[in-house]
Every structure is written in C-alpha cells, then in structure tokens.
Amino acid sequence: MIHAVLIFNTSGIPRLTKFYTPLHQSSQTVVQKIFSLISVRPQGLCNFLDAPELEAFLGPKDGSNERWRVVYRNYATLYFVFVVDGAESELGILDLIQVFVEALDRSFQNVCELDLVFHFDEVHHILAEIIQGGLVLETNVEEINSSVKSALKARKDSFVSSNPLALGGSVGGSRNGGLPTPLNWLTDRLTGVSGR
Amino acid sequence: MAANMRGLTQFIADIRGARVRELEEKRINKEMANIRKKFKDGNLDGYQKKKYVAKIIFTYILGYKVDIGHLEAVNLISSSKYSEKQIVCLSFTGDGNSLALVQGYLAVTLLMHENSDFLRLVVNSIRKDLDENNEVHNCLALHAIANVGSSEMAEALAEDVHRLLISPTSMTFVKKKAALTLLRLYRKRPEVIPAVEWALRLVSLMDDQDLGVVLCVTSLITALAQDHPDAFAVCYTKAVDRLHRIGIEHEYSGIYTYYKVPAPWLQVKLLRLLQYYPPTEDMTLKNVLNETLQTIMTSSAEPSRNVQHNNAQNAVLFEAISLAIHLDTRSPLVDTAAVLLARFISSKETNVRYLGLDTMAHLAARSETLDPLKKHQGTIILSLRDKDISVRRRALDLLYSMCDVDNSELIVGELLRYLKVADYVLREEMVLKIAILTEKYASSYKWYVDTILQLISAAGDHVGEEVWYRVVQIVTNTEDLQAYAARVVFEYLKTPSVHESLVKVGGYILGEYGHLIANEPGYSPIEQFQVLHSKSQFCVAPTRSILLSTYIKWVNVFPEIKPQLINIFERYRHVLDAELQQRACEYYALACLPDDNEMLQNVCEEMPPFPPRVSGLTSRLNRKMTDTEDKRTWIHGGREINLEQQQMTTLVRPKQAELPVNDSATASGTADSAVLNALAGLDLTVPSEAGESAPAPRLTVGPSIDKWYQKLTYSAEGVLYEDVQIQIGIKSRFQGYLGQLAIYFGNKVSAPLTSFTSTIYVSDSAALSATFAKIPANVLAPRTQSQQLLQVECKKVFTCPPILTVSFLAGAYQSISIRLPVIVTKFSEGVKFGQADFFERWKLIGGFPREAQVVFPISLDAAGHIDLPHNRRIVSGNHFEILDGIDPNPSNIVGAAVLHTSVEGKVGCLLRLEPNREAKLCRLTVRSTSEEVATAVQRLVETALRME
C-alpha cells in the first residue's frame, strides 16, 4: 500500500502532502525528516530507501523485517516521494511517479513548480485519479487525463450555472496571464532526467 | 478554480512573498483569524465558504495545524453544486485524519448526541451521492469514503459501494473507484464485508474487458484472498489466464502499454497475487504458468536504452522471478533466474543491484541448495561496501539469508569486519544478525565464544541485553567451554578500554568459572580480581551489582583474596544506591560467617544448566504480522525459518479473529511468548486440518436435474443441464482407471455470457482427480457452443461424484452447481464368464460383508411386464458384462465386471438382479472382493433402477 505521496522542492518546502494513513506526528516534521534523508543522497544512488527512521512518524511496521520504504525521484527542482510498504513493487512505484508527472504535464502543459503552488487543488484532483486511498487506481495517462477533464468540465458547468455573469469561467488547468512565467523545469523531463 | 478566487490567489502570493518564516506565520494567523470571524458571523454563500475552505486547505498543505472550517466543509457536501462538493472531498483528502479532526472539533463545540446526528448527516449525504445517477457524483462520494474510511462509513455504506461495483450499468471509472473503496472499507472493518458470500461475484470481475478495472479488482481480491484463500480460490485460474493472455497472446488494448510493456502494474499485481497461494497442483495451470514466466524472463533478457522501458520491464521480471521461486525452487526456471540475478547484482544501475540482491535473498530464503548463490559470494560481500546505504542493507539481508554451516565463519567474519565501519543506523540490526548466525551455525563452541566476545567489544553500544544473556546461557550449559570462555573473557578485560556489556559477561563468567583457570600462570585469583575491579569505577550501578555477586562467589572459591573482597563489601555498605547497599550488606554478612559454616557454600553452589530455550534473538527479529495488511510472502533467513513461518501463518490464520490475545502476547516479543505462540499453533493443527478443504458447493436444484444426471450415470452421452440461458451436455469415454469427459456449454441467448468460469470440486482428492485439459475461454459468444475436456482418474473407490460449478455474467451474476456423472462403475470393464467360472467365483467371494444385497419395489411397464430391456440397459450402462444363460430365469440378469483404480489396483465385481413381477419387488445382490466396492456398486445400480 502507498502510505504517503509528497512533493517538495530542493529546499524542502512541501508542495503537496497527502497521507493515506494516520500520522503520529505533524506532517511538517515528517516532510522534514524525509527531506533530510533524501537530500543528502547524491545522484547515481538508487531510488529506494529503507527508512526505519519513519517508524516514529507513521507507527512501527509490524511483520518480519518489514520496513517503510521511500521511493523517490528527482525532477529538476522537485522531489516526488512515495512512502510505501513491502506489498508494492519498488519499480512499479517508480513508474507510477513517472505517470504522475506525465499526467501533471498533460494538465498544465509544461508543468512547473509554480503551477503546483497556485493550482494545488488541481494537483490533488489529478493525484486522486491515480491513487485512491493508498492504492493504484489508474495507470494510463490518457485515462487519467480524460477523468481529470471530465471532472473539470463538471466543475466548470456548475460554476457557470451558479455564476451566470462570470466571464470565461476558465477553471483550473490553464494558467492565467497574471502569473510569472513558467520555469520550464520539466522540459527535459522525458529525455535528459533519466531514472534518477 | 484558484484562478477564479482573487482573494485566494492574493493570499498565496502574500505567503510566497514573505521573506522570513515569522512574516509567513503572521500572514497566516491574520487570515485564519479573519476566516474564523467570517464563519462565526455566518451568512456566507457557497462561493465564500468554498473560498475560505480552500484557504484553510492551502494553509494545511504548508504544514500548519488547522482546527477550523471542518464544519463548513461538511455543510458544503450537501450542496448540489459540483464545484462546492469537490472542494470538500479535497478538504477530506488533504488530511487522512480530517474526520477525526472534525469529531475532535465537534466534541468540544457540540453535545454528544448532536455529534452522532451530525455524522449520520455526512453519511446520509454521501449515500445520496452514491445512489444518484450521476457518475461524477458517485465518484466524488466514493473518493470521500476511500479517503476518510471511518468505521461508521464502513458499516453504513459497504453495501452501496458493492452495488456500484457489481452493477452491470456502472461505468468503468466508477467500478475502479468502487473496488478500491471497498478494499479501504475492508481494511478498516473486515467484519462488515461478507467476503465469502461475495467471493465468486467479485472474482468474476477479474474478467472485465477494461484492464484498469482488472487492476483495481485484483488489488481488492489480493487483500481478500489472503484472509479467505478457499473462497477466492478461483482467482488463481483467472490470474494465470490473464497473465497468459497479456504475456503470450498479446491480448490487451494498446492504451495500456507503458513504454512498450503491456500493463506492467497489472502483471505485477497478478504475479504477486499468485504468490499468496501455495503452488498449484493442477498440471494444466502449472504448464501455462511456466510458459508465461519463461516468456517474461526471455523477453527481458535484452535491456533497452529507455529508462522507463527498463524500469517497467524489470518490475515485471523481478515479480516473475519471485513467483518462480515461490512455485518450485528446483525448476529450470529458477536456474535461469539465478543466472539473471547474478548479472543484476553486478549491474551498473543502482536500482537493479538493489532489487537483484533483494530477490536473491528471497531465493536464498527458499532454496534447498545455496550452491548457485555461493558462487557469487564475493560480489555480495563487496556490495556491503556499496556507495548506497540501501544496497548495503540489502546485501546484509542477503548474507544473513544465505549463511549456512559451511560459509558461516567467512560471512560472520566479513560482517564483523564491516561492523566497525558500518553506518550507525545499521549497527544494531547487524549485531543481532551476527549473534543469531553465530549461534545457529557455530562449527565449534570456541569459535562461538570468540566471535560473540569480539562482537560485544566491537559494537558495545549496539549490543542488546539479550545477546549477552545468551552467551551466559550457552557457556553455563556447555561444560567444555567454561574454562576457555573464562580465559578469553579475561584477556578481553585486560585491554585498557572495555565496553560495559563485556564487563557484565566477564563478571558473570569469571565469578562462575574463574576458579577453573586460577592455577594457570597469569590467571591467579588476585589478578582476576584486580583486572575486574579496575573496570568497576567506570560502570553503572546494575553492572556493579553484578560484580558484587561475582565477589561473593569468589569469597567461596578463592579464600586467599577474601580480605580484599570483604573490604569492598564494607565500603559498598555505605553507598547511596539502595540495591548496591543491600547486596553489599548481605554479602558482607555472608562473607564474615565463620569458616566452618556451610551457609556460604550452599549459597554459592555452581549454577545449574538453564532449561533449553528458544533463543530470544530470532523472535525479536521476526515480529508478527497484522490482520488485513498485505502480508509478506517470505522472510529473511534460512529455509527452515520460512517453512516454519508458513506453517504458523496457515495454521493460526483461521483462528486469528477469535484470538486477539495471541497478537498482544507476541507483540512483546519475548522468548516465552514466542514459545507459547508456537504451541498455540500446534494445538490448532488437528481442527484446522479437518476444516482445511473448501466446503462443497451447494447443488442447484431443479425438477429435471436429478433425472438428467441419473440417465447419464448409465449412458455415455446426453444432456446434463438445461435452462433458458445455457445447456450443458456431456460425452464421455473411459479406459481403465482413466476417463475423459467432453463437456459442451451452449449459450442459448443472443447476448454473450461473460466471465464464464467452470470449476470442479472433488470431495476426496485422494480417490479421484479431475482436471480441465486447458484453461477455458471466459466468454461464451451468443448462440454458440464451447467444449471443455475434463480428465479424470480413479485412484481409489469413491462414493461422491465430482461437482461442476459454472458461473457467468448474463446481466446478473449466475452460478450453477451440478454433479458430474462420474461414478465408480464408470471405471469398470465387463468380463465374460462361463457358468462354472461364474458360480465358482460367486461362491468364493461368499456372503456378508463382501456381499451387498437389497430388496426394493419396482414398477412394471405399460403392459404389466418387467421392463427387461431397461434393466439390461442400466446394468450394462454401469459397465457390467451381462452374462446370458447363467440364470435359468430369463428376467433375471447376471453380470460381471472388473473395476480399475490406479492406486488400489483391480477389483472384481459380480452382480445378480432378480425382479419379481407378482410382488413388484426386485432383489439386487452385488458381490465383490472389496466390501467397499460391493456397497458402492449396489447403491449406484439400485438408484439407477429405482429412478423412473
């Protein structure tokens, strides 16, 4: 089972925190702990990390030799981190992170960190189409995208119906003009970043 | 949406603009105060509520504690507007504990009964959304349940979720969410889900067209099947079939390929599911599975350039290797896998090295021979010095698993050397593992003592108490070792800095066995005393009290140093620590007794050996598993420990629900409770074995079902079952103890029957085996017929025919269970006898108990005659050779046959049927060399004759 999905940047500021199991301590300390574990790992190490240290936050993992495992992937300025248990395949989770990123990229067109800041709700909605209650719901980017779109449309419709005078009704997804230019942190996402 | 809320955008921008944390906090506090005030004033419209809740959520994401807004969030749920509902889902999802917070918040602000009303309100509005015809609303509701998943919801909503899941009109995306939601509820409250009752219906969803649905349903079934393996047994076939179709027949929709790998997540899930079941016995399944695994392994031999492609392919490959190991460690597949793994552990990719070592540990934990692994021992030991701690950990686990008597000295030596430079976080675990290995695979006691003492001196702080307790136990119980241990420990104590654990061991061992070496040069009592006592000042009180006990033992055996010892007791009588003081006083009094007093000698008798005990070490390493979480399929350690674990889990599982005490006892992890637990496991052996096999499926009843069945017992082909939707026909052929049934399934309606599943239940598998020749197709096209071959083999005499269960989806889920006309007489062949031969054998067999006889009423045919042709048909249909001219009465029938079984050999059988027209009665006599056969055959023929 997936117990947590976190996104934080290279300075350790959380951009998305989602826990599927109750926490024993505040989420801030968990993020900091995980950040301190991951940020010290140089490039070239594997994407998996046994983390007995997390027992203090998520409770002990019972079962023989069972541990919390952290699977993470670094994209430009952001770390995508999944905390899972032994029932998940590590490489499968790694692939799932890639799917998540691709899905974000589809929705935001060249997603950047600022998108995650200003459209945090949208990020949650996209995640909800991939993982539900700690389990993988859908892995196909097309399918995820169409679910996100249909939810978006439903939202738009209800918005328009309740605010008949609103102009445009551009809801979520597209960035509006007032925001700073994107950092394009993901432009090389499929080619250059590799599996690290 | 954020774009439409200027206030929210401004808020976010403000926070981002804050230079220092204090300013950020100030801004947030201001905003929260504002929101609190707004909420208090009330009178907000939906948009405003939504905006404020959104702000609260953003604050939450930043990691601040939020204690307001939950009530408003819940109010929004009953809104009819999608955008307002959705934000609520988000507010729940932002925080796994949100509802707990809601309750906590309410507990303060509202009265108790209002609280419960309030919760019901939430549940009710969620139910309303579930019942609605709008799929998008359904999804939101499911999503909310899956994320909050409180036990109230589990109780109230499980049924509704299940209905959405199985409803034929549900859209695929609703089904997916429903499956996972159901799983969530099951994890929360397993008792509210009637898993066994729903089993077949849920398994049938694994045949869904949409691979996304299959993935979610497989997740659900994986969890349920672990707790109810028998009820979900069909899923094994389904999983194998699906893997075969994806991997070999390439039957999948293109959108589910991920970087050219077909549905990797689904494959991984299915391969994992199969590992929760014991290896299948069914030859057909086994072959299909082997073929599939073989294909996976060969296809991944060529690594590609694309990282994502490699990842996905390896994910499937590693799971496939795990399954191959699980199925049979001696199969050629595992040999291939071992070669692959060897390549992986020296791969350049860190991820691959990591997983290679992990999977190799699985192989080591299961395999009967470690030789293939030992070839790579050098590489593995090198991995202990990998630059990545994750890899180092895996290498440690692997070395632990692959250690045996032959390589233990090498491995333990290597671990000890590594221990000195190992990461701080790894050390405690390493120490424990080294201690276990040393004890388990010690080739000599000397080596054991040397290693453990070296371990304690090298990693003192990380050595748990149980490690040194264990040394003391073993030294005490092994007489040959005592003098040697005393000598070695003394040498260690002589070094200038000694760890306290070593002082404890030294104190105990020298106190007990110091006198054994006192006559050797350099080990005299006074030297022993000086060395030990010089350490005392650096030790804490408990260690010192151990030393005091050592001294009183020495008073007994070393009279020459008595004055020094008494001196120490005297000084310790005045220390502040109560324990030390008490010991010192008592020991002082004891030591000052006159020499002829036997008191001291009696008190200081040598310690008796400890009763044999299970080592407390392993139990600390292997804690128990919880209930509904996915369990591990194997654990680190050698083969025996895995076998043991398997037995434990299979035996304890059925009772676990009723024995919560068991769990709490093991949680403490002490040696004693582990022993108790092992005993508890043994106690359950008898009852659980009796109830092991799955219960027989309940037979479908219908007016003609019995007739069809009876007719087929004495004929080779015919209709077995028919209703408006389906027709089942049989053609059979028997040869000796083998038989083949062609079962025809005809779809009579104009819609396809999907998720078509047929299973065979045999009550006594030792007497009769029945297997399908291949995995049947799972769709029966409209107005077509499909044929399935069933192979049967009679091993011993049996009485219960196998039961065929057919289930399919035709709108609703349907299942039919009927007996198959496979009875014991089908495996017999007629024999021809002359009159003399027949009577000789008839007499030879004799009467009771090898004769079975019955008299029963018969009905006559229309003309009032005995229906002779009918009778003859039945007798010959039961594979008897009808012998004419033996009985003078023409209406009597005499027959002979030989029954073939593969285990019990051939059994002769003679039959005589004497109908009486006047009395309308009939006497049937069967004689056989086996009593069992006589009774069984008599019953079968009688039932066939009585049936009209």
Short mmCIF file of N, CA and C in Angstrom, two decimals, chain B residues 11 27-37 52 55-57 59-60 65-68:
data_model
loop_
_atom_site.label_atom_id
_atom_site.label_comp_id
_atom_site.label_asym_id
_atom_site.label_seq_id
_atom_site.Cartn_x
_atom_site.Cartn_y
_atom_site.Cartn_z
N PHE B 11 -3.78 35.65 -1.35
CA PHE B 11 -3.30 35.02 -0.12
C PHE B 11 -2.04 34.20 -0.41
N ARG B 27 1.04 36.31 8.55
CA ARG B 27 0.04 36.43 7.49
C ARG B 27 -1.02 35.33 7.66
N ILE B 28 -0.56 34.15 7.96
CA ILE B 28 -1.50 33.04 8.11
C ILE B 28 -2.40 33.25 9.31
N ASN B 29 -1.80 33.68 10.42
CA ASN B 29 -2.62 33.91 11.61
C ASN B 29 -3.68 34.97 11.34
N LYS B 30 -3.29 35.96 10.61
CA LYS B 30 -4.23 37.02 10.30
C LYS B 30 -5.40 36.47 9.48
N GLU B 31 -5.02 35.68 8.47
CA GLU B 31 -6.04 35.12 7.59
C GLU B 31 -6.96 34.17 8.36
N MET B 32 -6.36 33.36 9.22
CA MET B 32 -7.17 32.40 9.98
C MET B 32 -8.13 33.13 10.90
N ALA B 33 -7.63 34.21 11.51
CA ALA B 33 -8.49 35.00 12.40
C ALA B 33 -9.66 35.56 11.61
N ASN B 34 -9.35 36.05 10.41
CA ASN B 34 -10.38 36.60 9.54
C ASN B 34 -11.43 35.53 9.21
N ILE B 35 -10.93 34.36 8.82
CA ILE B 35 -11.86 33.29 8.44
C ILE B 35 -12.73 32.88 9.62
N ARG B 36 -12.06 32.79 10.76
CA ARG B 36 -12.80 32.39 11.95
C ARG B 36 -13.94 33.36 12.22
N LYS B 37 -13.62 34.62 12.03
CA LYS B 37 -14.62 35.64 12.29
C LYS B 37 -15.76 35.52 11.28
N TYR B 52 -13.03 30.12 1.59
CA TYR B 52 -12.35 30.05 2.87
C TYR B 52 -11.83 28.65 3.13
N LYS B 55 -8.67 28.26 1.36
CA LYS B 55 -7.54 28.91 2.05
C LYS B 55 -7.04 28.03 3.20
N ILE B 56 -8.01 27.47 3.89
CA ILE B 56 -7.63 26.62 5.02
C ILE B 56 -6.81 25.44 4.52
N ILE B 57 -7.25 24.88 3.40
CA ILE B 57 -6.53 23.73 2.87
C ILE B 57 -5.11 24.12 2.47
N THR B 59 -3.31 26.39 3.73
CA THR B 59 -2.55 26.51 4.96
C THR B 59 -2.15 25.14 5.48
N TYR B 60 -3.10 24.22 5.37
CA TYR B 60 -2.81 22.86 5.84
C TYR B 60 -1.66 22.26 5.05
N LYS B 65 -1.05 23.57 11.55
CA LYS B 65 -2.17 22.88 12.16
C LYS B 65 -3.43 23.72 11.96
N VAL B 66 -4.47 23.07 11.49
CA VAL B 66 -5.69 23.81 11.21
C VAL B 66 -6.81 23.21 12.03
N ASP B 67 -7.52 24.04 12.75
CA ASP B 67 -8.57 23.47 13.58
C ASP B 67 -9.92 24.10 13.31
N ILE B 68 -10.06 24.79 12.19
CA ILE B 68 -11.36 25.37 11.89
C ILE B 68 -11.81 24.93 10.53
#
